[in-house]
Amino acid sequence: MHIVVSIKQVPDSAQIRVHPVTNTIMRQGVPTIINPYDLFALEEALRLRDAYGGEVTVLTMGPPMAEDCLRKALGYGADRAVLLTDRYFAGSDTLATSFALSQAIAKIGETFGPPDVVFTGKQTIDGDTAQVGPGIAKRLDLFQLTYVAKIASIDLAAREITVERRCEGGTQKLKSRLPCLITMLEGTNEMRRGSIEDALCAARSRIVKWSAAEAGIEDLTKCGLRGSPTVVKRVFAPTPRSEKAVQIDTAEKTLRDLADELIGAIFTRQPALEPELAFEAA
Amino acid sequence: MSSANPDTPRPPAGRAGMKKELPERFRDYRHVWVFIELERGQVHPVSFELLGEGRKLADKLGVQLAGAVLGPPGEATQNAVAEAFAYGADLVYFVEAPLLADYRNEPFTKAMTDLVDTYKPEILLLGATTLGRDLAGSVATTLLTGLTADCTELDVDADGSLAATRPTFGGSLLCTIYTLNYRPQMATVRPRVMPMPQRAHRAMGRVIAHELSLAEDEIVTKVLGFLPDSQSGTANLAYADVVVAGGLGLGGAENLQLVKSLARAIGAEFGCSRPLVQKGWMPADRQIGQTGKTIRPKLYIAAGISGAIQHRVGVEGADLIVAINTDPNAPIFDFAHLGIVTDAVRFLPALIEAFTRRLSPHSRDKLAS
Ligand SMILES: Cc1cc2nc3c(=O)[nH]c(=O)nc-3n(C[C@H](O)[C@H](O)[C@H](O)COP(=O)(O)OP(=O)(O)OC[C@H]3O[C@@H](n4cnc5c(N)ncnc54)[C@H](O)[C@@H]3O)c2cc1C
Ligand SMILES: Nc1ncnc2c1ncn2[C@@H]1O[C@H](COP(=O)(O)O)[C@@H](O)[C@H]1O
């Protein structure tokens, strides 16, 4: 089977700092990583390939340096990597991103064989919208399976797939058809350690690089800023609370007294709470 | 919301300065809609929170507020219609079909996009639940309009455009996003981010029924089964009135028992910061914060939590935040209301004991007299 995994290179947001005066992201020296949620999608894709045979193609849209994340994915064992990069894509919102990615996936299909499953992560840690996956599904007319916790079975002959999908208050078991798009839930598997061969191969592999034109995108008005219905009007820092916490003075008090004092302070501020808690506790 | 380039938030130049000129075909898009999320017979409370928010937007715009109720024939769906009115809707768009019994993307996307194409709302709000996110992305892509996810603030500006504000870069910054030149303007909001409005006894208003033009055999995806979550308590974390949470400062998994005991003593739900989930000390649905649950309790007690921005955004709506931390400079004291600089592992047993004493029936009687 042919599996396409759409991954994004993101700044490691654990290490991002905001400039206190200018309110801009200080990204000097901030390492980039594969969006952590996408690793679950990639691992699941690799497992399917190992079980059913076939190939995994990883795809990313981004600046030329996004090549790094593709190399990492090849190191984990992906078979092929495609980088979609063009200045026309700059400033894409989720609608424009899903347009470009869906065109690239169609082109991947023409070039390397049609995909049976397209994977995305649940969401990115920078965009954080969880919209690009459903957007790709809709544009390519793939059956959409979001928040998938487990792929229960695939019947390649019948083109059927059964998955467990996380939903409000429980898990849904769904049967659908290939080709489909799966957004993989986090924590569902653990990324393998790439083999030495894969690592060597990743270093040598040529990455397929496509511009908009090479990916077969004709309508550039659907790309980048022009193709994005949403615009960011204003970026600002959250207003800090004007007061800091009132501290309970701990000097020379027993824990018991401290606890009583804290509880007293709580109920002074929220008098209605005491009878409620007493009722709950009873 | 630049998704292609994880770059510095775009300076509000270029397109943001662009004139808003709504194409002719969108000029008659009017009114504010809220998708009423109904799953297994229950309306998700986030729908009511959105009606509260939608009411404000509709009043500001001088338009009507509508609920969009999609569900199977039966009492639960009828009840959802009544509830939409009780929480402030002026009218309800209503699609009733057996196909809408369990959530599936295909029939819901079809029903929702048909409604929008026919009755043309200017604003469409959905809850950022798993269902709402699954649906919103498909609907927005089908309609080729903009969608702003996980908003924390909604407003309309002077010329009537929706100004949707959401955290970006893990909550370290906020950005306000507009959907220029397209309609409807779509936004999702996470449960508990907006306050719950008052429920009122109001008469039913106008209900506009719409047919779903889709047959079961046209839908490929089938629901084979549903397994409800076993721990019934976890579902309540977001909606609990009192929440106690522990962080890495508790030192080890064994000390989480203190958090659970305190929660039990005061009838609270318990939660945690993200590292505890990553360590496997707590299940994922107990995580509070940007990538976990947003909570809005009357009282939140955080023990051994530093108060990172990703945690903060999930708890800021609490009426009273109490922080227990050994570090007087911990960021949590910047947004907590009450603080105590002490070792939580030693202090929590005393706190449990003190609460138990104070809330015992004996003291309660004293309180009543
Ligand atoms: C994309 C992204 C999403 C994230 N989402 C979330 C999220 O949803 N929720 C979340 O919580 N985090 C989230 N995080 C992680 C977040 O950035 C912090 O790393 C995390 O909240 C820190 O957890 P903590 O406060 O328990 O641990 P720490 O930051 O290690 O803090 C421990 C605190 O305990 C104090 N302490 C130590 N010993 C004691 C003691 N004996 N008694 C009392 N206090 C003590 C210390 O002074 C310190 O302040 C996210 C991070 C990223 C990058
Ligand atoms: N620029 C991109 N290139 C490749 N895949 C992407 C890109 N942006 C988003 N995705 C995929 O879409 C998923 C959801 O992204 P988002 O809607 O930004 O939360 C991610 O987990 C990726 O799998």
XYZ file of C-alpha atoms and ligand atoms in Angstrom:
727
model
C 0.000 0.000 0.000
C 1.013 3.596 -0.457
C 0.807 5.831 2.597
C 1.381 9.569 2.611
C 2.207 11.322 5.874
C 1.953 15.076 6.035
C 4.367 16.468 8.605
C 5.278 19.984 9.604
C 8.477 21.470 10.883
C 7.808 23.635 13.918
C 9.909 25.631 16.339
C 10.377 23.731 19.580
C 7.873 25.829 21.440
C 9.124 24.683 24.817
C 12.117 26.850 24.047
C 10.378 29.843 22.539
C 10.580 33.131 24.333
C 8.667 36.271 23.547
C 10.578 39.538 23.416
C 9.182 41.510 26.334
C 9.192 44.836 24.495
C 8.490 44.119 20.865
C 6.201 41.139 21.425
C 7.877 39.173 18.728
C 8.978 35.600 18.909
C 12.670 35.293 19.637
C 13.635 32.344 17.536
C 17.373 32.798 17.424
C 18.827 29.499 18.352
C 15.419 27.897 18.865
C 15.730 24.439 17.387
C 13.126 23.156 14.972
C 11.539 19.760 15.368
C 9.010 17.595 13.610
C 5.647 18.609 15.050
C 5.437 16.127 17.955
C 1.889 15.094 17.086
C 3.008 14.117 13.585
C 5.355 11.476 14.947
C 2.371 9.374 15.999
C 1.044 9.593 12.446
C 4.423 8.689 10.984
C 4.944 5.725 13.301
C 1.470 4.407 12.539
C 2.173 4.724 8.823
C 5.455 2.834 9.186
C 3.674 0.075 11.095
C 1.062 -0.263 8.386
C 3.773 -0.492 5.758
C 5.640 -3.106 7.774
C 2.447 -5.123 8.153
C 1.008 -4.774 4.656
C 4.014 -3.919 2.523
C 4.304 -0.846 0.350
C 5.810 2.578 0.776
C 5.582 5.592 3.029
C 5.952 9.032 1.477
C 6.425 11.978 3.823
C 5.363 15.408 2.676
C 5.894 18.839 4.083
C 5.188 22.338 2.936
C 7.526 24.995 4.212
C 10.701 26.959 3.648
C 13.743 25.170 2.163
C 15.081 24.445 5.650
C 12.028 22.239 6.275
C 14.129 19.652 4.465
C 15.601 18.869 7.899
C 12.368 17.384 9.161
C 12.075 15.235 6.038
C 15.560 13.867 6.580
C 14.615 12.976 10.125
C 11.523 11.196 8.845
C 13.640 9.267 6.335
C 15.908 8.366 9.228
C 12.952 6.796 10.992
C 12.361 4.684 7.922
C 10.124 6.591 5.528
C 10.755 5.586 1.925
C 10.452 8.889 0.166
C 10.197 12.576 0.990
C 8.619 15.480 -0.823
C 9.251 19.112 0.038
C 6.735 21.581 -1.276
C 8.397 24.937 -1.218
C 7.681 28.171 -3.009
C 7.446 31.801 -2.033
C 3.844 31.748 -3.249
C 2.976 29.681 -0.190
C 4.164 32.288 2.295
C 1.482 33.398 4.701
C -0.911 30.524 4.016
C -3.680 30.011 6.520
C -5.227 26.587 7.029
C -7.449 26.804 3.945
C -4.544 27.728 1.673
C -2.277 25.172 3.365
C -4.740 22.363 2.878
C -5.191 23.437 -0.742
C -1.457 23.298 -1.479
C -0.969 20.024 0.384
C -3.923 18.390 -1.326
C -2.543 19.399 -4.737
C 0.834 17.982 -3.789
C -0.762 14.735 -2.613
C -2.601 14.463 -5.905
C 0.702 14.944 -7.697
C 2.367 12.357 -5.458
C -0.451 10.020 -6.443
C 0.185 10.606 -10.148
C 3.926 10.250 -9.815
C 4.372 7.445 -7.305
C 0.998 5.755 -7.207
C -2.275 6.747 -5.549
C -2.242 6.751 -1.749
C -4.444 4.349 0.195
C -4.152 6.296 3.423
C -3.114 9.880 4.089
C -2.021 10.627 7.645
C -1.736 13.931 9.450
C -1.063 14.682 13.081
C -3.901 15.650 15.373
C -2.734 19.248 15.309
C 0.411 21.330 15.195
C 1.972 22.959 18.224
C 2.401 26.301 16.475
C -0.721 26.619 14.334
C -2.622 24.437 16.752
C -5.832 24.365 14.742
C -6.412 20.710 13.839
C -7.925 21.983 10.606
C -5.400 21.097 7.958
C -6.185 17.365 8.111
C -9.942 17.764 7.586
C -9.184 20.388 4.939
C -7.056 17.954 2.931
C -9.682 15.230 3.291
C -12.431 17.439 1.978
C -10.411 18.688 -0.971
C -9.283 15.223 -2.027
C -12.667 13.696 -1.243
C -11.120 11.186 1.159
C -13.103 9.666 3.995
C -12.194 11.583 7.087
C -11.265 9.767 10.284
C -10.057 12.189 12.968
C -8.634 11.489 16.437
C -7.936 7.878 15.591
C -6.625 5.981 18.607
C -6.213 2.628 16.903
C -6.396 1.104 13.469
C -8.263 -2.095 14.200
C -8.087 -3.660 10.756
C -7.504 -3.013 7.098
C -8.852 -5.206 4.337
C -6.901 -4.181 1.266
C -8.904 -6.370 -1.092
C -12.257 -5.048 0.062
C -10.739 -1.549 0.532
C -12.182 -1.413 4.029
C -10.723 0.050 7.196
C -11.934 -0.180 10.782
C -10.684 2.264 13.375
C -11.276 3.327 16.935
C -11.847 7.025 17.133
C -11.686 9.187 20.234
C -14.883 11.189 20.678
C -16.622 13.082 23.458
C -17.019 10.777 26.412
C -15.802 7.630 24.759
C -14.521 5.748 21.757
C -16.342 5.227 18.497
C -15.662 2.188 16.362
C -15.970 3.190 12.730
C -15.826 1.285 9.490
C -14.924 3.257 6.407
C -13.311 2.822 3.044
C -9.935 3.436 1.474
C -8.596 5.851 0.476
C -9.094 7.750 3.688
C -7.446 10.480 5.714
C -6.544 9.735 9.308
C -5.545 12.272 11.926
C -3.748 10.263 14.548
C -4.288 10.800 18.255
C -1.236 11.392 20.429
C 0.120 8.799 22.799
C -1.135 5.947 20.661
C 2.247 4.496 19.762
C 5.902 5.160 20.311
C 8.237 6.293 17.577
C 10.767 3.641 16.696
C 14.475 4.257 16.669
C 15.572 4.418 13.079
C 17.954 1.750 11.886
C 21.541 2.483 10.906
C 20.680 1.707 7.283
C 17.825 4.176 7.352
C 20.062 6.817 8.878
C 22.662 6.328 6.153
C 19.992 6.265 3.536
C 18.429 9.457 4.911
C 21.711 11.283 4.595
C 22.091 10.200 0.995
C 18.504 10.269 -0.186
C 17.550 12.957 -2.524
C 14.514 14.820 -1.419
C 11.974 15.564 -4.088
C 11.500 19.331 -4.148
C 8.512 20.804 -5.846
C 7.626 24.395 -6.512
C 3.965 25.309 -6.886
C 4.213 24.806 -10.648
C 6.025 21.492 -10.302
C 3.339 20.252 -7.941
C 0.816 21.034 -10.643
C -0.699 24.019 -8.899
C -2.088 26.325 -11.527
C -4.331 28.582 -9.518
C -1.922 30.625 -7.443
C -4.741 32.794 -6.118
C -5.596 29.864 -3.853
C -2.126 29.887 -2.309
C -0.377 31.867 0.372
C -1.729 35.176 1.572
C -3.982 35.597 -1.438
C -5.620 32.248 -0.896
C -6.169 32.781 2.810
C -9.547 34.092 3.906
C -8.266 34.804 7.392
C -5.810 37.521 8.260
C -3.996 38.225 11.478
C -4.924 41.750 12.383
C -3.145 42.189 15.654
C -0.629 40.290 17.752
C -0.294 41.225 21.389
C 0.807 39.955 24.767
C -1.817 38.819 27.268
C -2.451 41.508 29.875
C -0.803 40.425 33.070
C -2.994 40.416 36.139
C -2.385 43.645 37.971
C -2.041 42.063 41.397
C 0.123 39.228 42.495
C -1.067 36.522 44.836
C -1.635 37.511 48.445
C 0.847 35.392 50.364
C -0.009 33.645 53.575
C 2.810 34.460 55.947
C 4.421 31.178 56.931
C 6.870 32.462 59.552
C 6.815 30.598 62.845
C 3.520 28.873 62.355
C 2.562 25.242 62.662
C 1.299 23.512 59.573
C -2.038 23.190 61.299
C -2.319 26.934 61.869
C -1.187 27.631 58.346
C -3.830 25.328 56.928
C -6.543 26.955 59.032
C -5.394 30.377 57.957
C -5.429 29.429 54.282
C -8.906 27.949 54.559
C -10.050 31.075 56.367
C -8.671 33.229 53.566
C -10.392 31.060 50.943
C -13.787 31.305 52.595
C -13.404 35.017 53.265
C -12.998 35.555 49.565
C -15.641 33.053 48.510
C -18.146 32.862 51.390
C -20.666 30.917 49.306
C -18.169 28.092 48.943
C -18.180 26.916 52.545
C -21.729 25.538 52.680
C -21.265 24.045 49.200
C -18.091 22.244 50.170
C -19.592 21.087 53.452
C -22.487 19.650 51.507
C -20.182 17.978 48.976
C -17.930 16.611 51.671
C -20.835 15.154 53.646
C -2.937 32.174 11.459
C -0.006 31.398 9.287
C 0.204 27.704 8.937
C 2.708 27.419 6.128
C 5.437 29.346 7.786
C 5.858 28.952 11.477
C 7.242 32.427 11.341
C 7.061 35.417 13.561
C 3.411 36.428 13.743
C 2.839 38.391 10.599
C 3.150 42.099 11.181
C -0.246 43.645 10.684
C 0.822 45.071 7.385
C -0.030 43.813 3.932
C -3.355 42.118 3.769
C -4.428 43.031 7.252
C -4.440 46.622 6.122
C -6.471 45.601 3.091
C -9.860 47.103 2.570
C -12.675 44.876 3.520
C -14.972 44.737 0.576
C -17.524 42.024 0.807
C -18.295 40.518 -2.603
C -21.888 40.953 -3.774
C -22.763 37.290 -3.196
C -22.040 37.577 0.516
C -23.923 40.802 1.168
C -27.111 39.094 2.307
C -25.342 36.847 4.819
C -26.826 37.860 8.153
C -27.354 36.663 11.706
C -25.266 34.743 14.194
C -25.533 30.970 14.408
C -24.416 28.500 17.012
C -24.074 24.822 16.177
C -25.864 22.933 18.949
C -23.792 19.856 19.634
C -25.891 16.872 20.495
C -24.292 13.567 21.236
C -26.070 10.545 22.631
C -29.044 12.574 23.679
C -27.143 15.296 25.513
C -26.455 18.856 24.462
C -22.815 19.640 25.132
C -22.665 22.570 27.578
C -20.217 24.357 25.268
C -23.197 25.027 22.986
C -24.865 27.027 25.762
C -21.645 28.908 26.449
C -21.554 29.799 22.754
C -25.188 30.907 22.788
C -24.246 33.284 25.604
C -21.399 34.650 23.538
C -23.453 34.635 20.324
C -26.164 36.645 22.056
C -23.708 39.448 22.735
C -22.461 39.448 19.144
C -25.996 39.390 17.722
C -27.102 42.257 19.957
C -24.092 44.303 18.971
C -24.803 43.669 15.306
C -28.539 44.148 15.711
C -29.265 40.742 14.192
C -30.807 37.500 15.371
C -29.206 34.594 17.187
C -30.004 31.158 15.842
C -29.218 27.654 17.027
C -28.537 24.943 14.451
C -29.837 21.657 15.807
C -28.942 18.503 13.885
C -30.093 15.179 15.233
C -32.166 12.032 14.908
C -35.954 12.130 15.313
C -36.932 11.892 18.948
C -37.268 13.549 22.278
C -33.588 14.376 22.770
C -33.444 16.425 19.593
C -36.707 18.201 20.443
C -35.287 18.920 23.844
C -32.143 20.394 22.298
C -34.363 22.818 20.364
C -36.108 23.900 23.559
C -32.778 24.285 25.345
C -31.414 26.476 22.532
C -34.305 28.867 23.131
C -33.851 28.687 26.893
C -30.253 29.808 26.461
C -31.103 32.749 24.273
C -31.669 31.715 20.659
C -34.273 33.721 18.723
C -34.825 30.949 16.230
C -33.637 27.451 15.483
C -32.641 25.783 12.232
C -33.507 22.189 12.509
C -32.418 19.124 10.575
C -33.936 15.915 11.805
C -32.916 12.622 10.220
C -32.146 9.095 11.391
C -28.743 9.441 9.687
C -27.779 11.997 12.291
C -28.081 9.569 15.198
C -24.369 9.033 15.826
C -21.890 11.622 14.772
C -20.323 10.976 11.423
C -18.530 13.581 9.381
C -20.301 13.017 6.092
C -23.980 13.582 6.987
C -23.216 16.340 9.479
C -21.039 18.238 7.002
C -23.747 17.863 4.371
C -26.522 19.034 6.701
C -24.527 21.974 8.019
C -23.276 23.233 4.656
C -26.774 22.910 3.166
C -28.175 25.001 6.017
C -25.510 27.657 5.559
C -25.949 27.798 1.782
C -29.705 28.133 2.159
C -30.058 30.512 5.083
C -26.726 32.376 4.924
C -25.430 33.284 8.382
C -22.678 35.875 8.743
C -21.146 34.193 11.791
C -21.091 30.493 12.674
C -19.757 29.317 16.043
C -18.956 25.741 17.059
C -17.519 24.163 20.198
C -13.889 23.067 19.891
C -14.708 19.528 20.973
C -13.577 16.482 19.023
C -16.912 16.581 17.231
C -16.873 20.331 16.656
C -13.326 20.339 15.335
C -13.990 17.412 13.040
C -17.043 19.161 11.632
C -15.770 22.751 11.511
C -12.756 21.918 9.355
C -14.869 20.109 6.781
C -17.590 22.726 6.717
C -15.126 25.602 6.326
C -13.261 23.832 3.538
C -16.486 22.961 1.728
C -17.646 26.564 1.954
C -14.118 27.830 1.239
C -14.313 30.272 4.097
C -12.078 31.154 7.021
C -12.133 29.371 10.344
C -10.430 30.524 13.518
C -9.878 27.734 16.009
C -9.902 27.798 19.806
C -10.841 31.434 20.261
C -10.677 32.932 23.721
C -12.450 36.168 22.878
C -15.037 37.113 20.275
C -16.133 40.599 19.368
C -17.446 42.588 16.441
C -15.609 45.678 15.314
C -17.025 48.990 14.130
C -17.811 47.775 10.616
C -19.442 44.598 11.852
C -16.621 42.110 11.204
C -15.974 39.298 13.630
C -12.759 39.859 15.574
C -11.690 36.443 16.835
C -8.860 36.365 19.341
C -6.894 33.208 20.076
C -3.657 32.269 21.762
C -0.708 31.596 19.520
C 2.722 30.153 20.140
C 1.558 28.171 23.102
C -0.312 31.033 24.672
C 2.677 33.341 24.943
C 0.932 35.731 22.560
C -2.607 36.433 21.490
C -3.674 37.299 17.993
C -6.870 38.747 16.609
C -7.990 37.219 13.352
C -10.475 38.435 10.764
C -12.120 36.587 7.933
C -11.982 39.140 5.163
C -14.308 38.995 2.207
C -15.802 35.566 2.956
C -18.889 34.400 4.752
C -19.764 32.922 7.108
C -17.029 33.922 9.512
C -16.415 30.717 11.431
C -14.879 30.233 14.853
C -14.548 27.470 17.412
C -14.263 27.955 21.169
C -13.153 25.345 23.695
C -15.493 24.216 26.444
C -15.329 26.351 29.568
C -13.491 29.236 27.952
C -16.690 31.314 27.934
C -18.930 31.650 30.980
C -22.195 29.728 31.169
C -25.118 32.102 30.557
C -28.286 32.106 32.643
C -30.940 29.663 31.565
C -34.326 31.333 31.298
C -37.835 30.017 30.862
C -38.583 31.279 27.445
C -41.188 30.306 24.972
C -40.096 28.430 21.884
C -39.449 30.738 18.972
C -39.521 30.062 15.287
C -38.210 26.672 14.180
C -37.137 26.355 10.563
C -36.970 22.722 9.518
C -34.706 21.668 6.681
C -34.524 18.334 4.893
C -31.311 16.361 4.764
C -30.889 15.329 1.148
C -28.781 12.269 1.791
C -29.579 8.584 2.137
C -27.844 6.042 4.369
C -26.485 4.111 1.398
C -24.706 7.257 0.219
C -22.709 7.364 3.438
C -19.676 5.165 3.424
C -18.634 5.444 7.049
C -20.581 3.262 9.467
C -20.573 3.368 13.241
C -19.967 -0.147 14.521
C -20.074 0.693 18.200
C -19.429 3.104 21.005
C -17.495 2.450 24.170
C -18.093 5.031 26.890
C -15.153 6.076 29.056
C -14.956 3.922 32.152
C -13.912 6.551 34.672
C -17.093 8.527 34.918
C -15.419 11.250 36.961
C -12.990 12.427 34.332
C -15.711 13.829 32.109
C -16.547 16.267 34.885
C -13.144 17.847 35.281
C -13.885 20.710 32.899
C -17.178 21.457 34.600
C -16.219 20.871 38.227
C -16.812 23.680 40.747
C -13.700 22.839 42.712
C -10.491 21.404 41.279
C -7.286 20.319 43.001
C -4.221 19.686 40.858
C -0.681 18.529 41.362
C 2.495 19.184 39.418
C 6.061 17.985 39.222
C 6.793 19.700 42.511
C 5.088 16.813 44.279
C 8.187 14.829 43.503
C 6.808 11.384 42.821
C 3.770 9.450 41.701
C 3.100 8.272 45.252
C 2.455 11.845 46.413
C -0.423 12.247 43.988
C -2.454 10.408 46.566
C -2.366 13.655 48.555
C -4.033 15.512 45.705
C -6.676 12.829 45.352
C -7.329 12.761 49.099
C -7.727 16.511 49.253
C -10.095 16.354 46.294
C -12.134 13.679 48.030
C -12.219 15.620 51.309
C -13.803 18.664 49.688
C -15.803 16.982 46.930
C -13.514 18.259 44.191
C -12.190 16.838 40.939
C -8.455 16.326 40.615
C -6.158 17.170 37.738
C -2.492 17.693 36.941
C 0.061 19.524 34.844
C 1.318 18.000 31.642
C 4.611 16.463 32.780
C 2.672 14.112 35.070
C 0.786 12.760 32.100
C 4.005 12.403 30.151
C 5.511 10.445 33.022
C 2.465 8.221 33.055
C 1.535 9.224 36.617
C -1.899 10.442 35.563
C -4.168 9.663 32.626
C -4.218 12.202 29.789
C -7.770 13.338 30.430
C -6.688 14.724 33.811
C -4.335 17.222 32.214
C -5.218 20.854 32.668
C -4.013 23.537 30.283
C -3.624 24.507 26.701
C -3.319 20.958 25.438
C -5.539 19.545 28.163
C -8.769 20.719 29.733
C -9.799 24.301 30.284
C -11.402 24.640 33.697
C -13.481 27.401 35.253
C -14.041 26.310 38.840
C -15.012 28.510 41.766
C -11.865 27.291 43.515
C -8.659 25.933 42.026
C -5.869 24.647 44.261
C -2.543 24.021 42.518
C 0.178 22.178 44.433
C 3.725 22.007 43.083
C 2.802 23.577 39.750
C 5.076 26.320 38.415
C 2.387 28.061 36.387
C 3.818 27.902 32.867
C 1.841 29.849 30.300
C 0.403 26.625 28.821
C -0.969 25.727 32.216
C -2.122 29.224 32.978
C -4.360 29.550 29.924
C -6.343 26.553 31.107
C -7.075 27.856 34.603
C -7.350 31.612 34.292
C -11.119 31.523 34.298
C -11.201 30.194 37.874
C -12.801 32.522 40.430
C -10.176 31.829 43.071
C -6.744 30.330 42.430
C -4.694 29.084 45.372
C -1.079 28.114 44.762
C 1.197 26.056 46.982
C 4.806 26.236 45.852
C 8.229 26.252 47.497
C 9.554 28.904 45.132
C 8.362 32.429 46.006
C 9.232 33.485 42.462
C 7.228 30.775 40.712
C 5.188 32.303 37.875
C 2.007 30.822 39.319
C 2.055 33.525 41.994
C 1.659 36.096 39.210
C -1.876 34.957 38.521
C -2.963 33.089 41.652
C -5.094 35.016 44.126
C -3.787 33.325 47.256
C -0.352 31.877 47.661
C 1.562 29.927 50.225
C 5.276 29.312 49.958
C 5.729 25.919 51.529
C 6.452 22.273 50.811
C 3.252 20.841 49.397
C 4.125 17.295 50.373
C 4.236 18.306 54.018
C 1.459 20.874 53.824
C -1.243 18.924 51.984
C -1.884 16.421 54.827
C -2.402 19.364 57.197
C -4.713 21.021 54.691
C -6.762 17.862 54.252
C -7.046 17.515 57.993
C -8.020 21.179 58.436
C -10.651 21.049 55.711
C -12.111 17.884 57.185
C -12.309 19.515 60.590
C -13.873 22.681 59.237
C -16.380 20.935 57.015
C -17.403 18.268 59.527
C -21.110 18.060 60.407
C -20.322 19.479 63.823
C -18.785 22.677 62.446
C -21.478 22.818 59.829
C -24.140 22.982 62.498
C -22.302 25.847 64.062
C -22.268 27.556 60.696
C -26.004 27.117 60.278
C -26.905 28.492 63.717
C 3.101 22.774 23.187
C 3.056 22.669 24.683
C 1.849 22.453 25.296
C 1.775 22.346 26.690
N 0.566 22.138 27.261
C 0.496 22.067 28.611
C -0.755 21.882 29.271
O -1.810 21.765 28.629
N -0.774 21.833 30.609
C 0.364 21.949 31.376
O 0.251 21.914 32.599
N 1.552 22.105 30.781
C 1.647 22.166 29.427
N 2.872 22.302 28.853
C 4.078 22.227 29.701
C 4.409 23.530 30.394
O 5.191 24.332 29.532
C 5.215 23.257 31.666
O 6.374 22.537 31.308
C 4.441 22.455 32.698
O 3.180 23.031 32.933
C 5.240 22.418 33.980
O 4.635 21.524 34.876
P 4.863 21.653 36.427
O 4.473 23.019 36.866
O 4.172 20.517 37.066
O 6.428 21.399 36.582
P 7.613 22.423 36.840
O 7.603 23.536 35.883
O 8.824 21.588 36.967
O 7.269 23.066 38.223
C 7.313 22.422 39.437
C 7.060 23.455 40.514
O 6.945 22.833 41.760
C 7.632 23.608 42.714
N 8.027 22.695 43.796
C 9.100 21.874 43.864
N 9.068 21.151 44.992
C 7.959 21.509 45.636
C 7.359 21.113 46.853
N 7.923 20.170 47.635
N 6.219 21.694 47.221
C 5.622 22.652 46.453
N 6.142 23.056 45.288
C 7.281 22.493 44.879
C 8.762 24.236 42.001
O 9.142 25.444 42.637
C 8.153 24.501 40.624
O 7.559 25.785 40.564
C 2.950 22.428 27.467
C 4.165 22.652 26.835
C 4.239 22.767 25.461
C 5.556 23.008 24.826
N 2.884 23.107 6.344
C 2.510 21.845 6.531
N 3.120 20.841 5.851
C 2.755 19.549 6.015
N 1.778 19.168 6.850
C 1.133 20.111 7.558
C 1.450 21.492 7.439
N 0.631 22.185 8.280
C -0.151 21.269 8.889
N 0.136 20.017 8.457
C -0.492 18.755 8.890
O -1.793 19.033 9.407
C -1.887 18.677 10.777
C -2.768 19.656 11.516
O -2.194 20.955 11.491
P -2.918 22.242 12.104
O -4.223 22.378 11.402
O -1.976 23.378 11.815
O -3.111 22.017 13.585
C -0.446 18.589 11.252
O -0.337 17.678 12.338
C 0.290 18.115 10.013
O 0.171 16.701 9.888
